[in-house]
Coordinates of C-alpha atoms and ligand atoms in Angstrom, one line a residue:
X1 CA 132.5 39.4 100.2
X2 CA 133.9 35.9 100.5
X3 CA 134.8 34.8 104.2
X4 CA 135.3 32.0 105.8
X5 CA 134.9 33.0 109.2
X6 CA 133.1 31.7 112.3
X7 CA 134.7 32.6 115.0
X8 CA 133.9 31.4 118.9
X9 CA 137.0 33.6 120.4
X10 CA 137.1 37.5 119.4
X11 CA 140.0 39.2 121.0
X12 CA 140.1 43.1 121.0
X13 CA 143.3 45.1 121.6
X14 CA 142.8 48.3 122.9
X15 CA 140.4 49.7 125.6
X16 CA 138.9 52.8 124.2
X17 CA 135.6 53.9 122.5
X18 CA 136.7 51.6 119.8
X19 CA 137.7 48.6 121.7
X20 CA 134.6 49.1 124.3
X21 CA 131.9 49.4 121.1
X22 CA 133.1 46.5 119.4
X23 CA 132.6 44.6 121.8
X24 CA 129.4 45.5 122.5
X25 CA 128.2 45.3 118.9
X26 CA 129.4 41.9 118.8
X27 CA 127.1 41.1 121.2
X28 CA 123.9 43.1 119.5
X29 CA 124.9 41.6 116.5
X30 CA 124.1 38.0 118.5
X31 CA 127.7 36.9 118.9
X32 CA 127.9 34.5 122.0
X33 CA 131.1 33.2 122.0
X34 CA 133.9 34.7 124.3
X35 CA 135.1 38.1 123.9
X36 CA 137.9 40.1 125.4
X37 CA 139.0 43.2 125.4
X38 CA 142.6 43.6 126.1
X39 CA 143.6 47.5 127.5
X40 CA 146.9 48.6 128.7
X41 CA 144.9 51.4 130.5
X42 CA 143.6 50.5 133.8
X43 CA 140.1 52.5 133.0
X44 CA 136.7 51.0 131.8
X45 CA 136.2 52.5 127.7
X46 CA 135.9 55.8 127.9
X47 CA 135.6 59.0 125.3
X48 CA 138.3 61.4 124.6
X49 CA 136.6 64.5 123.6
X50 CA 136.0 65.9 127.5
X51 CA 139.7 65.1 128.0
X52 CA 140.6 69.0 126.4
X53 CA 137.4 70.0 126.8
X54 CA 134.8 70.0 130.0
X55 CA 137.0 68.1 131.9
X56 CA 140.2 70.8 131.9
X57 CA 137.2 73.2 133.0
X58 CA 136.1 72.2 135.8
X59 CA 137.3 70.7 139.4
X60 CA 134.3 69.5 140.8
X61 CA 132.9 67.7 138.0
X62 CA 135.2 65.7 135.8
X63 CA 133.2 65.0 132.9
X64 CA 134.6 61.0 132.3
X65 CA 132.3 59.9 129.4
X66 CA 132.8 56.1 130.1
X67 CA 131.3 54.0 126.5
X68 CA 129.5 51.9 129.2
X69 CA 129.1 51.2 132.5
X70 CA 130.8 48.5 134.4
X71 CA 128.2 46.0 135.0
X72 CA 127.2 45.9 131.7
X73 CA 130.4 44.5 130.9
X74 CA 129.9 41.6 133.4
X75 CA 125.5 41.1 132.3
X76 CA 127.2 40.5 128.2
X77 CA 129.9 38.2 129.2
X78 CA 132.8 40.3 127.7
X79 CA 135.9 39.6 129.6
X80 CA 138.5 42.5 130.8
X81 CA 141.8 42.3 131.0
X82 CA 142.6 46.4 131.8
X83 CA 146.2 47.3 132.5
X84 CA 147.3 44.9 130.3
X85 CA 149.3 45.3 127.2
X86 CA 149.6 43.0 124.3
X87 CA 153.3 42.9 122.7
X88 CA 153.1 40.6 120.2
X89 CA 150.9 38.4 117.8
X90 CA 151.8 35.1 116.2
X91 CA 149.4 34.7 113.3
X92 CA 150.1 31.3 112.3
X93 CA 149.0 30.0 116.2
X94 CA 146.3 33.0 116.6
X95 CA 147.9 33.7 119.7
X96 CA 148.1 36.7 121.1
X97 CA 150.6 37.5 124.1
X98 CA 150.2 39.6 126.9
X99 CA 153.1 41.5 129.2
X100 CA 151.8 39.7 132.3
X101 CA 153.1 36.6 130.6
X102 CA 149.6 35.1 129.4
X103 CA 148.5 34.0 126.0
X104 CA 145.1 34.6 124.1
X105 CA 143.9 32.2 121.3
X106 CA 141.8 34.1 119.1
X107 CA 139.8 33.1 116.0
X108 CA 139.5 37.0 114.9
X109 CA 141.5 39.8 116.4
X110 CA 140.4 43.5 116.9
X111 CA 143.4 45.7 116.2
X112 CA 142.0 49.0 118.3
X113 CA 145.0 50.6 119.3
X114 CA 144.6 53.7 119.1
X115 CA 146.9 56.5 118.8
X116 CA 149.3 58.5 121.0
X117 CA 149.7 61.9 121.3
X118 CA 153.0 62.8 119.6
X119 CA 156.3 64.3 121.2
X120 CA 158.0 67.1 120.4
X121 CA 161.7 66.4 119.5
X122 CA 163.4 69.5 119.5
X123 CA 166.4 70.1 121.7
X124 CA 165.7 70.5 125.2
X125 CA 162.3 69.2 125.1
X126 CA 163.3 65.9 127.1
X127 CA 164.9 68.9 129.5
X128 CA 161.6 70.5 130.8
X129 CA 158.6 68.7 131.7
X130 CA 155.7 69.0 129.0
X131 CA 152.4 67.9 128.6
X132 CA 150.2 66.1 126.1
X133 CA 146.6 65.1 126.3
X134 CA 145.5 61.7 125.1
X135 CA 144.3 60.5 128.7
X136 CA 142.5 60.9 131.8
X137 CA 145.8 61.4 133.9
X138 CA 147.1 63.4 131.0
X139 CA 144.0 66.0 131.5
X140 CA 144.1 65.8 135.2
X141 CA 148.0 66.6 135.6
X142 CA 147.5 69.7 133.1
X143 CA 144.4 71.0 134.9
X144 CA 145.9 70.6 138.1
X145 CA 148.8 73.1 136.7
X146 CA 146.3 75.7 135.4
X147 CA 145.1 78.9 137.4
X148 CA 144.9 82.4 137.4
X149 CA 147.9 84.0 135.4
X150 CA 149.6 80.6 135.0
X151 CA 151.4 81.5 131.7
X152 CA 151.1 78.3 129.2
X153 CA 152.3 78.0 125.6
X154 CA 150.9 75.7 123.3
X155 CA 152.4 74.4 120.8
X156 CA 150.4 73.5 117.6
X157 CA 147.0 74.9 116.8
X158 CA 144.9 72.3 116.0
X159 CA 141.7 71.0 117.4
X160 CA 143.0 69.8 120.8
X161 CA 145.5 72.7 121.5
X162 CA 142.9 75.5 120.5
X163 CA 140.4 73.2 123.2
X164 CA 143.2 73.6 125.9
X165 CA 143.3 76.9 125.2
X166 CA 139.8 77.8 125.5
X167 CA 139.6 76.0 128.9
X168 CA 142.9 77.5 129.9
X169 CA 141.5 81.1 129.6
X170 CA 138.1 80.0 131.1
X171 CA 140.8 79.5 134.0
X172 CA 142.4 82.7 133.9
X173 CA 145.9 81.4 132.5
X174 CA 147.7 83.8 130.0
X175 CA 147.9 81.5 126.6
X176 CA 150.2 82.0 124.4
X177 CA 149.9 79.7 120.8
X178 CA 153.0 78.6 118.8
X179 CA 152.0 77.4 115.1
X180 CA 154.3 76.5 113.0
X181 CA 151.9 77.0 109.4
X182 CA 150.1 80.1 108.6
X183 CA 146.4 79.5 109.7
X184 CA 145.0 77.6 112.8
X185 CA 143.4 73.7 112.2
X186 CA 145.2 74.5 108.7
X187 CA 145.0 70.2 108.4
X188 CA 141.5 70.3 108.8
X189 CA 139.4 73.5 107.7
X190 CA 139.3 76.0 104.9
X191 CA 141.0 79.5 105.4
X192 CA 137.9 81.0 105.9
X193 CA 137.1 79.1 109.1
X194 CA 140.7 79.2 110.4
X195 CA 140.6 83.4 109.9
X196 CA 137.1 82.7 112.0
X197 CA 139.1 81.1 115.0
X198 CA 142.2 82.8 114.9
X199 CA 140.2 86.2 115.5
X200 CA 137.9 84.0 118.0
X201 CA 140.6 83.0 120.0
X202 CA 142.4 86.6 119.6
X203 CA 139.2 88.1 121.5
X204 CA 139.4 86.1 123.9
X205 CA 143.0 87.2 124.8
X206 CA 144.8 84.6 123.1
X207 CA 148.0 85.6 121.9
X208 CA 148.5 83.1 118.6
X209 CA 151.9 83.3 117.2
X210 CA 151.5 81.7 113.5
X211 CA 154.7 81.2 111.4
X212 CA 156.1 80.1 114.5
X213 CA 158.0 76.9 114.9
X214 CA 159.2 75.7 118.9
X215 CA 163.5 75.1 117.6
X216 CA 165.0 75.1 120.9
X217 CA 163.1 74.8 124.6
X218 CA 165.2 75.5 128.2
X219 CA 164.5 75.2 131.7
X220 CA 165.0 78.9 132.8
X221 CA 164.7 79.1 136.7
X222 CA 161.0 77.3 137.8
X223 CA 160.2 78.4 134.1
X224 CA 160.6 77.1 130.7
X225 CA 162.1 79.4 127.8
X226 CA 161.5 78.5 124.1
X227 CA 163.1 80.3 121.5
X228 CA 160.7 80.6 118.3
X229 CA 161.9 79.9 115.1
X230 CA 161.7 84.1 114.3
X231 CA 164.3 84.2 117.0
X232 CA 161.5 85.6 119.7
X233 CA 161.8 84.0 122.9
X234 CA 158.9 82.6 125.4
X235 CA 158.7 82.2 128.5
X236 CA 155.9 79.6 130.2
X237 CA 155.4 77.9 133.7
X238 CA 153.0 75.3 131.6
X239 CA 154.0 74.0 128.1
X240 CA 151.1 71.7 126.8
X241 CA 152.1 69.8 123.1
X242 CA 149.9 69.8 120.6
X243 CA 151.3 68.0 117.3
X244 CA 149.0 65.3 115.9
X245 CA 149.3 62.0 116.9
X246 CA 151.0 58.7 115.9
X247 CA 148.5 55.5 115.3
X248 CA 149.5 52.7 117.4
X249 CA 150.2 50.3 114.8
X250 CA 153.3 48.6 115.6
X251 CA 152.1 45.2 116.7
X252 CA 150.2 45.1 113.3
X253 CA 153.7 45.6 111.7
X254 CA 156.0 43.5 113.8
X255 CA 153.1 40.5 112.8
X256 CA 153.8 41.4 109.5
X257 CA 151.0 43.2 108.3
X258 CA 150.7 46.0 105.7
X259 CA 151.3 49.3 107.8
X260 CA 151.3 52.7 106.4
X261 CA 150.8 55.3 109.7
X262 CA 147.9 52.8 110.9
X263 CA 146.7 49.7 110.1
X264 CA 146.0 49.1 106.5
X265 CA 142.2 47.4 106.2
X266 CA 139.5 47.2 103.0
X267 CA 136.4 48.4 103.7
X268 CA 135.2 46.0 105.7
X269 CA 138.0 46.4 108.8
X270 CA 139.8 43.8 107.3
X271 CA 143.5 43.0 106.9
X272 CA 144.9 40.8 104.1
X273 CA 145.0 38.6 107.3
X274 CA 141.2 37.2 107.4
X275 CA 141.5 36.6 111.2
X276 CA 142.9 40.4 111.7
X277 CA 140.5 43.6 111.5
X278 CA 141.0 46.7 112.8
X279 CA 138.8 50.1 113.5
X280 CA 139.6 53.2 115.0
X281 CA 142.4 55.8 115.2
X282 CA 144.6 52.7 114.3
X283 CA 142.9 51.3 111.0
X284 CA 143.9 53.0 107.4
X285 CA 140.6 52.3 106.4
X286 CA 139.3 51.9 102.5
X287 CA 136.2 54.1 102.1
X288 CA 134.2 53.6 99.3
X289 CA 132.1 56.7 99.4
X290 CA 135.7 58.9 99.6
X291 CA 137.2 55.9 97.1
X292 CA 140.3 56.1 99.1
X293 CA 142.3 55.1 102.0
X294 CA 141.9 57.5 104.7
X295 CA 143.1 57.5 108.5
X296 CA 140.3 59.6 110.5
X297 CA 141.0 60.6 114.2
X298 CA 137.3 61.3 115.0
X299 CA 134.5 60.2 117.9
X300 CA 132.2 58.8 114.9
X301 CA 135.3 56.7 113.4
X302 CA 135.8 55.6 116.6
X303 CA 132.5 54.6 117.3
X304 CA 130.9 53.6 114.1
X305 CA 133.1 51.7 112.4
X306 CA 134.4 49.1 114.9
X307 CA 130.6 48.9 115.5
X308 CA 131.0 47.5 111.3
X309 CA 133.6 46.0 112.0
X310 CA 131.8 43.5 115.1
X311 CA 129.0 42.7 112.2
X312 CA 131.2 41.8 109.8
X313 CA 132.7 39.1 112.2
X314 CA 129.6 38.2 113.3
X315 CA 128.3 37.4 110.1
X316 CA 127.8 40.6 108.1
X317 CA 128.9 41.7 105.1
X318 CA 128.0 45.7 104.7
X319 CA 130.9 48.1 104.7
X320 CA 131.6 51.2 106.4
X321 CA 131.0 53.6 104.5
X322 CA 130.3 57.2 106.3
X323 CA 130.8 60.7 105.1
X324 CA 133.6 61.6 107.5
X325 CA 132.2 64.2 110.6
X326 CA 134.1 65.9 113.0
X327 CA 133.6 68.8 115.5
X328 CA 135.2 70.7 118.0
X329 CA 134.4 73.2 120.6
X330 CA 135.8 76.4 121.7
X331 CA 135.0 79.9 123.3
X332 CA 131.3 78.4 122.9
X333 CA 131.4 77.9 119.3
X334 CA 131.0 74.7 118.1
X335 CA 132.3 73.7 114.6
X336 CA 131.6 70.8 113.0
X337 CA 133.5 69.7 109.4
X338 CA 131.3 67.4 107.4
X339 CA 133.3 65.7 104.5
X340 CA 137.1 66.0 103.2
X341 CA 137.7 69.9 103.0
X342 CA 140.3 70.7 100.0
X343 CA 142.1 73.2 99.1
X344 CA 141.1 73.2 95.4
X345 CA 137.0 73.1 95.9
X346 CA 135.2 76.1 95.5
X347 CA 133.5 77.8 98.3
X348 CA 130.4 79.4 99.6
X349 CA 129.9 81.1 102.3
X350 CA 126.4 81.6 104.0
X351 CA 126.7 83.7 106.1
X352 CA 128.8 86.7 107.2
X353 CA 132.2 86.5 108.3
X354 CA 133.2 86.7 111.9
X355 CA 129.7 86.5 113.2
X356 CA 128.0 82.7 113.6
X357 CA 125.6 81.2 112.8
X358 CA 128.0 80.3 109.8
X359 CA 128.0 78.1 106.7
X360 CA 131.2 77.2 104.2
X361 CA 130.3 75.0 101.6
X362 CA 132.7 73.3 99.0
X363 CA 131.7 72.3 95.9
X364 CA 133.2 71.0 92.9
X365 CA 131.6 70.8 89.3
X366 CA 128.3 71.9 91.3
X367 CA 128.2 69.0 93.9
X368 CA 128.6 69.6 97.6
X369 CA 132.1 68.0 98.9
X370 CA 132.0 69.3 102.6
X371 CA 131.4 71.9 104.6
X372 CA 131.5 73.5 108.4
X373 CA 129.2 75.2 110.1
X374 CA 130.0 77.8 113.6
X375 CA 126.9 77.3 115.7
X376 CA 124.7 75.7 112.8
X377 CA 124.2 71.8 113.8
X378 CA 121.1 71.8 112.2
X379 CA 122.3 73.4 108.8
X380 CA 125.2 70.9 108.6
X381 CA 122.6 67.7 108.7
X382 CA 121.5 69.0 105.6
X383 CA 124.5 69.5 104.0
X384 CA 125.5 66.2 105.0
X385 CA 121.8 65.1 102.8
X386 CA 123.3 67.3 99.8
X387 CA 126.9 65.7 99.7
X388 CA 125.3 62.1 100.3
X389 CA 123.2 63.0 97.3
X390 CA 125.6 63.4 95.2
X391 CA 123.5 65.7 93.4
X392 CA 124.3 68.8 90.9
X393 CA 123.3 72.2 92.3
X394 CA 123.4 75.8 91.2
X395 CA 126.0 77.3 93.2
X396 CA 124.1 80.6 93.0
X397 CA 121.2 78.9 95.0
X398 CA 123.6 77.3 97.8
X399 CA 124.8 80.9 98.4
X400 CA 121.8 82.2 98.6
X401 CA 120.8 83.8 102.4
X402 CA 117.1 83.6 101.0
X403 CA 117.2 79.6 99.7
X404 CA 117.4 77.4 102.7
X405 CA 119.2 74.5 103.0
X406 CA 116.3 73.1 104.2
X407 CA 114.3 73.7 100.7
X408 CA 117.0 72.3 98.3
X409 CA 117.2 69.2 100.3
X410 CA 113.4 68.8 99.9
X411 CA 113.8 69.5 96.4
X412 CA 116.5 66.9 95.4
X413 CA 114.6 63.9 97.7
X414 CA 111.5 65.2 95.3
X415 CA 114.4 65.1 92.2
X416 CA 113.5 68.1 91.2
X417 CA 117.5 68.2 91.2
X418 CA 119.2 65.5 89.1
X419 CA 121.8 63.7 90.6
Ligands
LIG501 C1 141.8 65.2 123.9 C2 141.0 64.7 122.7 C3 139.9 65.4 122.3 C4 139.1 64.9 121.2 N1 138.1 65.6 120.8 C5 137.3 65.1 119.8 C6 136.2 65.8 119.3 O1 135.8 66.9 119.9 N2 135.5 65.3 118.3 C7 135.8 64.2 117.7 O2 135.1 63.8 116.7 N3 136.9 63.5 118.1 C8 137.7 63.9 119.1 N4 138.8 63.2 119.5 C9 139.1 62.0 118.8 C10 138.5 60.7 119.4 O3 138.5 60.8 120.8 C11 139.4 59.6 119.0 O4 139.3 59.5 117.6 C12 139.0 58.3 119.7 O5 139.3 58.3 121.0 C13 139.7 57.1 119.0 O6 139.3 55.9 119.7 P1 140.1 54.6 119.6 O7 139.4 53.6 120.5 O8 140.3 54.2 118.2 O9 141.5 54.9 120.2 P2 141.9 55.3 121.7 O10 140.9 56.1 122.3 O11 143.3 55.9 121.5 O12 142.0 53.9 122.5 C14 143.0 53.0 122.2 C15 143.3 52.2 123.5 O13 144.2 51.1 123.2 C16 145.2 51.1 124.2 N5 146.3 50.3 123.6 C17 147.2 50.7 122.7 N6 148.1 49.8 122.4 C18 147.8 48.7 123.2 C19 148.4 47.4 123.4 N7 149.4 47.0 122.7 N8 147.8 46.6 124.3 C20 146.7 47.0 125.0 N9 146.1 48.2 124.8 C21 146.7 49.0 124.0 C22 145.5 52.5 124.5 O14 146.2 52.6 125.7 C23 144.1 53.1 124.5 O15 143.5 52.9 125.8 C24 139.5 63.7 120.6 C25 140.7 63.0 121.0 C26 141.4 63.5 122.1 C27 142.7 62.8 122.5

């Protein structure tokens, strides 16, 4: 990669586990010039995934995952400016201005923005309070409002609102789920491992209403009515929204960079602007292992590639390029997706449905794509080996209980398998 790029003043927008690794890489990459991080939250970095998880459970302990603590900030010289938001960037003066009236000159800017958690806009829903989960207040205010035979609806059944629900029964709530496809996480697993959840949750006295879109929501008394797209009617004291999220990326646009839901960036972080990067829930990243652009909402998105993103302005010149990995936990099961999932790959299963530990595989012409694993951490590191390999297997042999995964790893690093 050509640059020509030596920055002395690196400005990151955004305070979460983007913003707060960048930084920090910068500095283990031997960057000493001046660094700020610029975050319109008042917190230190922190991690989102306790927000829907621990931190709903309990009262005592809060969970707060903060990416560092606050001294080390101060020891490495990285400047905050918290409850600050940045509204606007002129490129040609590398200046980036702040709401409380200040400017930043910057000779590279971090665009790590983020996401928010997106509203619902059906009539009524500006009528009735309802609650999303992107921050610490966000998971505070709900847990507050969730007790024994609290009734809360959820609407969406993705990661974070099959989390809340989990906690929410931990806490003796009645939970209802409104999803609007016809599987759970339907975004984000194969069939097989959305039947898995739905009957997980099911057990656990979750009442998941699929086929269900929210068209209409009402205050009715101290209680909130909304009327299901099959006509059905229900009623909630706590309506949490769960619908996906919208990337951040409007400063990037309004400065007149390529936007397409996120921040459009090569593989590197980069824009088409040399001085502009971004990483994170915000960046539309190129990734050259995928050979696509893809927008990942994900802790080791988050994490790893702003962490390639402070190399390459401090010098480097590697990409990011990761095998995308996700997980989630509920009702003690912890999934993890390794890879795209898609509909038209064939599966294997290992393992037998409804009971963990459990293995899905996909494969296409014989190579692994992805795969998820119920309880199985250790299984999925080796199928993250196989699809890094790249290699051709016999699919009879990945679906064999009596073949570990273990052993065909071994046998393609000895290339006893060609790839
Ligand atoms: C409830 C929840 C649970 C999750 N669970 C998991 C999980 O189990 N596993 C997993 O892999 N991932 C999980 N994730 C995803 C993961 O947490 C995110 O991918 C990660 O937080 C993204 O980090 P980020 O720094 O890019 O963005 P964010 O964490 O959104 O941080 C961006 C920051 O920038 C700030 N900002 C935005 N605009 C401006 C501006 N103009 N000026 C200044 N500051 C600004 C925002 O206020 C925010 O503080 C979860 C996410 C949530 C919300």
């Amino acid at each position: 990669m050509m640059r020509a790029l030596s920055p002395e003043q690196v400005v990151i927008v955004g305070g979460g586990q983007a913003g707060g690794r960048c930084a920090e890489a910068l500095r283990a990459a031997g960057f000493a010039g001046r660094v700020t991080i610029v975050g319109k939250e008042v917190h230190l970095p922190y991690e989102r995934p306790s927000l829907s998880k621990e931190m709903l459970i309990s009262d005592e302990d809060e969970s707060i995952v903060w990416v560092r603590p606050e001294q080390a900030y101060a020891e490495e010289r990285i400047e905050l400016r918290l409850g600050v938001t940045a509204t606007s960037i002129d490129r040609d003066r590398r200046e980036l201005h702040l709401d409380d009236g200040s400017v930043l000159i910057y000779d590279a800017l971090v665009l790590a923005t983020g996401a928010r958690a997106r509203q619902l806009t059906v009539p009524g829903a500006d009528s009735v309070p309802l609650h999303l989960i992107r921050t610490i207040e966000d998971s505070r205010a709900l847990r507050s409002r969730l007790s024994a035979g609290t009734r809360l609806v959820i609407i969406g059944a993705g990661f974070i609102g099959l989390e809340v629900a989990s906690a929410a029964r931990h806490r003796g709530a009645e939970v209802t789920v409104l999803e609007a496809a016809d599987r759970v996480m339907a975004r984000a697993v194969p069939p097989e491992i959305s039947e898995h959840h739905t009957a997980l949750h099911r057990s656990h006295g979750v009442n998941i209403s699929l086929g269900t879109s929210v068209v209409s929501i009402a205050r009715e008394g101290d209680a909130i009515a909304l009327r299901g797209s099959g006509g059905e009617t229900f009623v909630a004291d706590v309506v949490v929204v769960g619908v996906g999220i919208e990337p951040n990326d409007e400063l990037a646009r309004e400065a007149g960079l390529e936007t397409d839901r996120g921040v459009v960036v090569d593989a590197f972080g980069m824009t088409r602007d040399p001085q502009v990067f971004a990483a994170g829930d915000v960046a539309r990243h190129y990734n050259p292992l995928l050979k696509q652009h893809i927008l990942l909402e994900s802790w080791q998105n988050a994490q790893n590639q702003a962490i390639a993103v402070a190399k390459v302005i401090a010098g480097g010149d590697a990409p990011y390029a990761e095998i995308p990995w996700f997980w989630s936990d509920q009702f003690g099961v912890n999934l993890q997706v390794i890879g795209l999932p898609s509909a038209d790959a064939k599966t294997i299963v290992r393992g037998t449905s409804g009971q963990v530990p459990y293995v899905l595989l996909q494969t296409r012409n014989g190579r692994v794509l992805s795969a998820c694993a119920l309880n199985a951490p250790r299984e999925l590191r080796f199928a993250r080996e196989l699809i890094s390999s790249g290699a051709v297997l016999d699919e009879a042999m990945l679906g064999d209980p009596g073949v570990r995964l273990a052993d065909i790893v071994r046998d393609v690093k000895q290339r006893k398998v060609p790839a």
